[in-house]
Amino acid sequence: MHAFHFDTLWHDSGAMEMVVTNLSDTAVAAPSLYYGSITRTLPPSKAEGGHFVRRQANYHEYAADETLTLAPGAQWHVTEHSLTRAALHSNEGPKSAAILLPSGERAKTFVADLQASSPKPNEASEDSDLRCGVLPQPQTILVDGYHAHTPSHLLVQGDLNLQREASKVSALTRRLHPLVPVPFVLAAPLGTIEVSAKSSDLPRDSYEIRFAKGEIEISHGAGQGLFYALISLAQMLTHARLDPKTYAMPREGVISDAPRHSWRGAHLDVSRQFYKLGKVLRYVDIMAWHKMNRFHWHLTDDEGWRLEIKAYPKLAEQASATGMMEAILPQLGGDAEGQRGFYTQDEARRVIEQAGELGIEVMPEIDLPGHCACVVGAYPELLDQEEELESYHSVQGFGNNALNPAMDLSYTFAEQVLGEVCDLFPFEVVHVGGDEVADDAWMKSPKAEAMMKETKLKGTFELQAHFLRHLQQFLASRGKSIGGWEEMAHGGGVKTENCLLFAWTTVEKTAELAEKGYDVISTPGQAYYLDMAQSSDWCEPGASWAGVTLVSQTYAFEAQNESPALAKHLKGVQGCVWSEHLTTMERVNYMVFPRLSAIAEAGWTEAKGKDFGRFETFSVLMPRL
Ligand code: TNX
């Protein structure tokens, strides 16, 4: 989050007022302000509230009085009366700024739009069919009238927590919708609609917004209630700006809202295609805009290992690359040059931090024991040296790609990797895959044969379950629950306690796992796999193993049914973005949107609030990667 928020106001008298709000936890003595603005100071300066220090072209510097101490939440106003020319648009004010702290550090500062002192209204919206533009659809919306002119900004004042959250949502909106005004400002001309907030005994993550007499009042439960209320307001303003004929800002009315499911997940496979850090951060932003709250980061697979692990440096150095000279030859996309890429632990921390600020937990997935072709490529000692090469093949065609439960090294490897992962990721669930081990894996391994004799474990899946139960115990010793795909229940399975399974092969699997006593997330390939083709047309891109999934089918799918086991164990829903076919960003966007928006709505909105017609017109406004 930014430590400071910077608002600027244009006065009709020809002055520019600059307002710095301290959003940090510490008081700052005698700060200095740097900014770049095309509306420039004309020396000699006629500043009030601060001293002009210097300017070069658009670069400006002002210092506060030595006696000024800016407490957390407090504001420093400087008004400059001597300017080269008048500002005519909101983009003619400061575009970038920093605050110089006494330590010499330049603190991150969010720069809001230049506001006009007598704002000119945007296009009038008079249609009686106007709506609140919020997706996922809130549970109840009662509106008695809309503003004929959507305000450019809403004012937030006084309460530091509210100011911080509002500034954060403004920054998010700027990243996703750089062409619309930021929703929340911390200083504004008289007459700007003000937002206040109070916590109440509403359920966790719930909120209510009351619009009355030119004011907006939020009451919210614990958790993310306030953040979600602000996202709803930010969306209403943004969408009214983007499509004023359809969406508007309520003048009188109440919105009451609460999430339907506690797990509203989105998964991203960064192994089959490597997506740069900036895209991952943007994916997290888009999730937050949809009020999704669990990012399932599929970090490893046969084709590439994408996370730096200090104990096994060759994972990042070698297992992250495919190519003609690599252990893994070029696969889908990446041509003959192959692909390469991984995230450092510091980069992963950036994702975790940004997600955390946006109410999103990051669940890492390290896919074990299967999907490890690149791992054994970099560390061949992980294979039973006496096992025949290519003695079994995964469904994707990789030979001997699963860590062998009969080898001590497999446990050492898994524990060291998961140990680093536990240290890095604060979320309580670590996903260890468990999927798609070939049904004859290790059956030609002398070591596995000896182990089966000794332990009475029979066949691939009992060996697999033995290995996964060990990982479950290891994770429990680190205070974590185990996550995994539905195959974690095979061969006797892992324990149902401290475990979360992801049902994917069929629609029925979710209830089956719940009936076995597992907490479960519903992500059936037939509805929520966003790599599936969207029509049977020959030229339609996508995968086909789960059939064709139209947007309307994704939207209509309901994970919940009458099963009492589901009522107890269904924790939520998730969209999965497998990337074998998603070789370009155009394809990613075409496949993922708007189906991801449909899943976000399934996670949030009760079934009675769903309406495909409304969704279809609205979803085009949601941001893309
Ligand atoms: C199945 S879902 C897989 C993935 C593929 C996906 C393609 C799961 C646990 N395994 O490895 O990428 O299908 O749709």
PDB file of N, CA and C and ligand atoms in Angstrom, residues 269 272 298 301 365 367 371 395-396 433 435-436 485-487 502 504 529 531-532 543 545 576 578-581, ligand 1:
ATOM      1  N   ASP A 269      -2.192 -21.679 -14.103  1.00  0.00           N
ATOM      2  CA  ASP A 269      -1.100 -22.608 -14.416  1.00  0.00           C
ATOM      3  C   ASP A 269       0.009 -21.803 -15.086  1.00  0.00           C
ATOM      4  N   ARG A 272       2.843 -24.615 -17.806  1.00  0.00           N
ATOM      5  CA  ARG A 272       2.747 -24.949 -19.238  1.00  0.00           C
ATOM      6  C   ARG A 272       3.084 -23.729 -20.071  1.00  0.00           C
ATOM      7  N   HIS A 298      -0.568 -22.438  -9.466  1.00  0.00           N
ATOM      8  CA  HIS A 298      -0.048 -23.750  -9.906  1.00  0.00           C
ATOM      9  C   HIS A 298       1.389 -23.533 -10.403  1.00  0.00           C
ATOM     10  N   ASP A 301       4.870 -28.117 -12.744  1.00  0.00           N
ATOM     11  CA  ASP A 301       4.273 -29.198 -13.532  1.00  0.00           C
ATOM     12  C   ASP A 301       5.385 -29.811 -14.359  1.00  0.00           C
ATOM     13  N   GLU A 365       0.713 -24.234  -5.192  1.00  0.00           N
ATOM     14  CA  GLU A 365       0.657 -25.669  -5.497  1.00  0.00           C
ATOM     15  C   GLU A 365       2.022 -26.142  -5.972  1.00  0.00           C
ATOM     16  N   ASP A 367       3.206 -29.595  -7.341  1.00  0.00           N
ATOM     17  CA  ASP A 367       2.511 -30.796  -7.803  1.00  0.00           C
ATOM     18  C   ASP A 367       3.383 -32.044  -7.577  1.00  0.00           C
ATOM     19  N   HIS A 371       3.519 -35.376 -12.199  1.00  0.00           N
ATOM     20  CA  HIS A 371       3.797 -34.093 -12.867  1.00  0.00           C
ATOM     21  C   HIS A 371       5.187 -33.561 -12.524  1.00  0.00           C
ATOM     22  N   VAL A 395      -0.768 -39.305 -18.425  1.00  0.00           N
ATOM     23  CA  VAL A 395      -1.772 -39.049 -19.456  1.00  0.00           C
ATOM     24  C   VAL A 395      -1.271 -37.999 -20.455  1.00  0.00           C
ATOM     25  N   GLN A 396      -0.374 -37.131 -19.994  1.00  0.00           N
ATOM     26  CA  GLN A 396       0.184 -36.134 -20.918  1.00  0.00           C
ATOM     27  C   GLN A 396       1.375 -36.667 -21.708  1.00  0.00           C
ATOM     28  N   GLY A 433      -0.864 -31.108  -5.064  1.00  0.00           N
ATOM     29  CA  GLY A 433      -1.211 -31.789  -6.316  1.00  0.00           C
ATOM     30  C   GLY A 433      -1.876 -33.133  -6.061  1.00  0.00           C
ATOM     31  N   ASP A 435      -2.389 -35.345  -8.323  1.00  0.00           N
ATOM     32  CA  ASP A 435      -3.211 -35.739  -9.476  1.00  0.00           C
ATOM     33  C   ASP A 435      -2.434 -36.521 -10.524  1.00  0.00           C
ATOM     34  N   GLU A 436      -3.192 -37.290 -11.256  1.00  0.00           N
ATOM     35  CA  GLU A 436      -2.770 -37.881 -12.528  1.00  0.00           C
ATOM     36  C   GLU A 436      -1.465 -38.666 -12.487  1.00  0.00           C
ATOM     37  N   TRP A 485      -5.738 -32.349  -5.382  1.00  0.00           N
ATOM     38  CA  TRP A 485      -6.786 -32.715  -6.320  1.00  0.00           C
ATOM     39  C   TRP A 485      -7.494 -33.976  -5.811  1.00  0.00           C
ATOM     40  N   GLU A 486      -8.601 -34.313  -6.448  1.00  0.00           N
ATOM     41  CA  GLU A 486      -9.467 -35.388  -5.939  1.00  0.00           C
ATOM     42  C   GLU A 486      -8.757 -36.737  -5.802  1.00  0.00           C
ATOM     43  N   GLU A 487      -7.676 -36.952  -6.570  1.00  0.00           N
ATOM     44  CA  GLU A 487      -6.970 -38.238  -6.499  1.00  0.00           C
ATOM     45  C   GLU A 487      -6.314 -38.462  -5.135  1.00  0.00           C
ATOM     46  N   PHE A 502      -9.928 -30.726  -4.218  1.00  0.00           N
ATOM     47  CA  PHE A 502     -10.461 -30.001  -5.368  1.00  0.00           C
ATOM     48  C   PHE A 502     -11.004 -31.020  -6.354  1.00  0.00           C
ATOM     49  N   TRP A 504     -12.515 -32.297  -9.730  1.00  0.00           N
ATOM     50  CA  TRP A 504     -12.360 -31.739 -11.081  1.00  0.00           C
ATOM     51  C   TRP A 504     -12.826 -32.621 -12.232  1.00  0.00           C
ATOM     52  N   TYR A 529     -13.363 -25.279 -16.011  1.00  0.00           N
ATOM     53  CA  TYR A 529     -12.012 -25.310 -16.586  1.00  0.00           C
ATOM     54  C   TYR A 529     -11.996 -24.344 -17.758  1.00  0.00           C
ATOM     55  N   ASP A 531      -9.851 -23.625 -19.822  1.00  0.00           N
ATOM     56  CA  ASP A 531      -9.125 -23.984 -21.047  1.00  0.00           C
ATOM     57  C   ASP A 531     -10.021 -24.775 -22.000  1.00  0.00           C
ATOM     58  N   MET A 532     -11.239 -25.135 -21.566  1.00  0.00           N
ATOM     59  CA  MET A 532     -12.122 -25.896 -22.464  1.00  0.00           C
ATOM     60  C   MET A 532     -12.658 -24.987 -23.579  1.00  0.00           C
ATOM     61  N   ALA A 543      -9.207 -26.797 -25.154  1.00  0.00           N
ATOM     62  CA  ALA A 543      -9.107 -28.235 -24.900  1.00  0.00           C
ATOM     63  C   ALA A 543     -10.481 -28.864 -25.090  1.00  0.00           C
ATOM     64  N   TRP A 545     -11.178 -32.386 -23.581  1.00  0.00           N
ATOM     65  CA  TRP A 545     -11.438 -33.627 -22.845  1.00  0.00           C
ATOM     66  C   TRP A 545     -12.714 -33.555 -22.000  1.00  0.00           C
ATOM     67  N   CYS A 576     -10.389 -22.777 -13.001  1.00  0.00           N
ATOM     68  CA  CYS A 576      -9.004 -23.205 -13.232  1.00  0.00           C
ATOM     69  C   CYS A 576      -8.556 -22.782 -14.625  1.00  0.00           C
ATOM     70  N   TRP A 578      -5.852 -23.619 -16.919  1.00  0.00           N
ATOM     71  CA  TRP A 578      -4.754 -24.484 -17.385  1.00  0.00           C
ATOM     72  C   TRP A 578      -4.236 -23.897 -18.685  1.00  0.00           C
ATOM     73  N   SER A 579      -2.916 -23.946 -18.873  1.00  0.00           N
ATOM     74  CA  SER A 579      -2.399 -23.077 -19.932  1.00  0.00           C
ATOM     75  C   SER A 579      -1.811 -23.788 -21.151  1.00  0.00           C
ATOM     76  N   GLU A 580      -2.028 -25.097 -21.275  1.00  0.00           N
ATOM     77  CA  GLU A 580      -1.463 -25.777 -22.455  1.00  0.00           C
ATOM     78  C   GLU A 580      -1.812 -25.036 -23.746  1.00  0.00           C
ATOM     79  N   HIS A 581      -3.055 -24.585 -23.862  1.00  0.00           N
ATOM     80  CA  HIS A 581      -3.518 -23.944 -25.104  1.00  0.00           C
ATOM     81  C   HIS A 581      -3.401 -22.420 -25.066  1.00  0.00           C
TER      82      HIS A 581
HETATM   83  C1  TNX B   1      -6.163 -32.026 -16.160  1.00  0.00           C
HETATM   84  S1  TNX B   1      -6.895 -30.905 -13.429  1.00  0.00           S
HETATM   85  C2  TNX B   1      -5.069 -31.720 -15.367  1.00  0.00           C
HETATM   86  C3  TNX B   1      -4.095 -30.733 -15.842  1.00  0.00           C
HETATM   87  C4  TNX B   1      -4.377 -30.302 -17.238  1.00  0.00           C
HETATM   88  C5  TNX B   1      -5.859 -30.097 -17.427  1.00  0.00           C
HETATM   89  C6  TNX B   1      -6.223 -29.597 -18.793  1.00  0.00           C
HETATM   90  C7  TNX B   1      -5.718 -31.735 -13.106  1.00  0.00           C
HETATM   91  C8  TNX B   1      -5.571 -31.987 -11.716  1.00  0.00           C
HETATM   92  N1  TNX B   1      -4.911 -32.158 -14.080  1.00  0.00           N
HETATM   93  O1  TNX B   1      -2.795 -31.240 -15.714  1.00  0.00           O
HETATM   94  O2  TNX B   1      -3.682 -29.133 -17.482  1.00  0.00           O
HETATM   95  O3  TNX B   1      -6.530 -31.301 -17.196  1.00  0.00           O
HETATM   96  O4  TNX B   1      -7.581 -29.324 -18.880  1.00  0.00           O
END
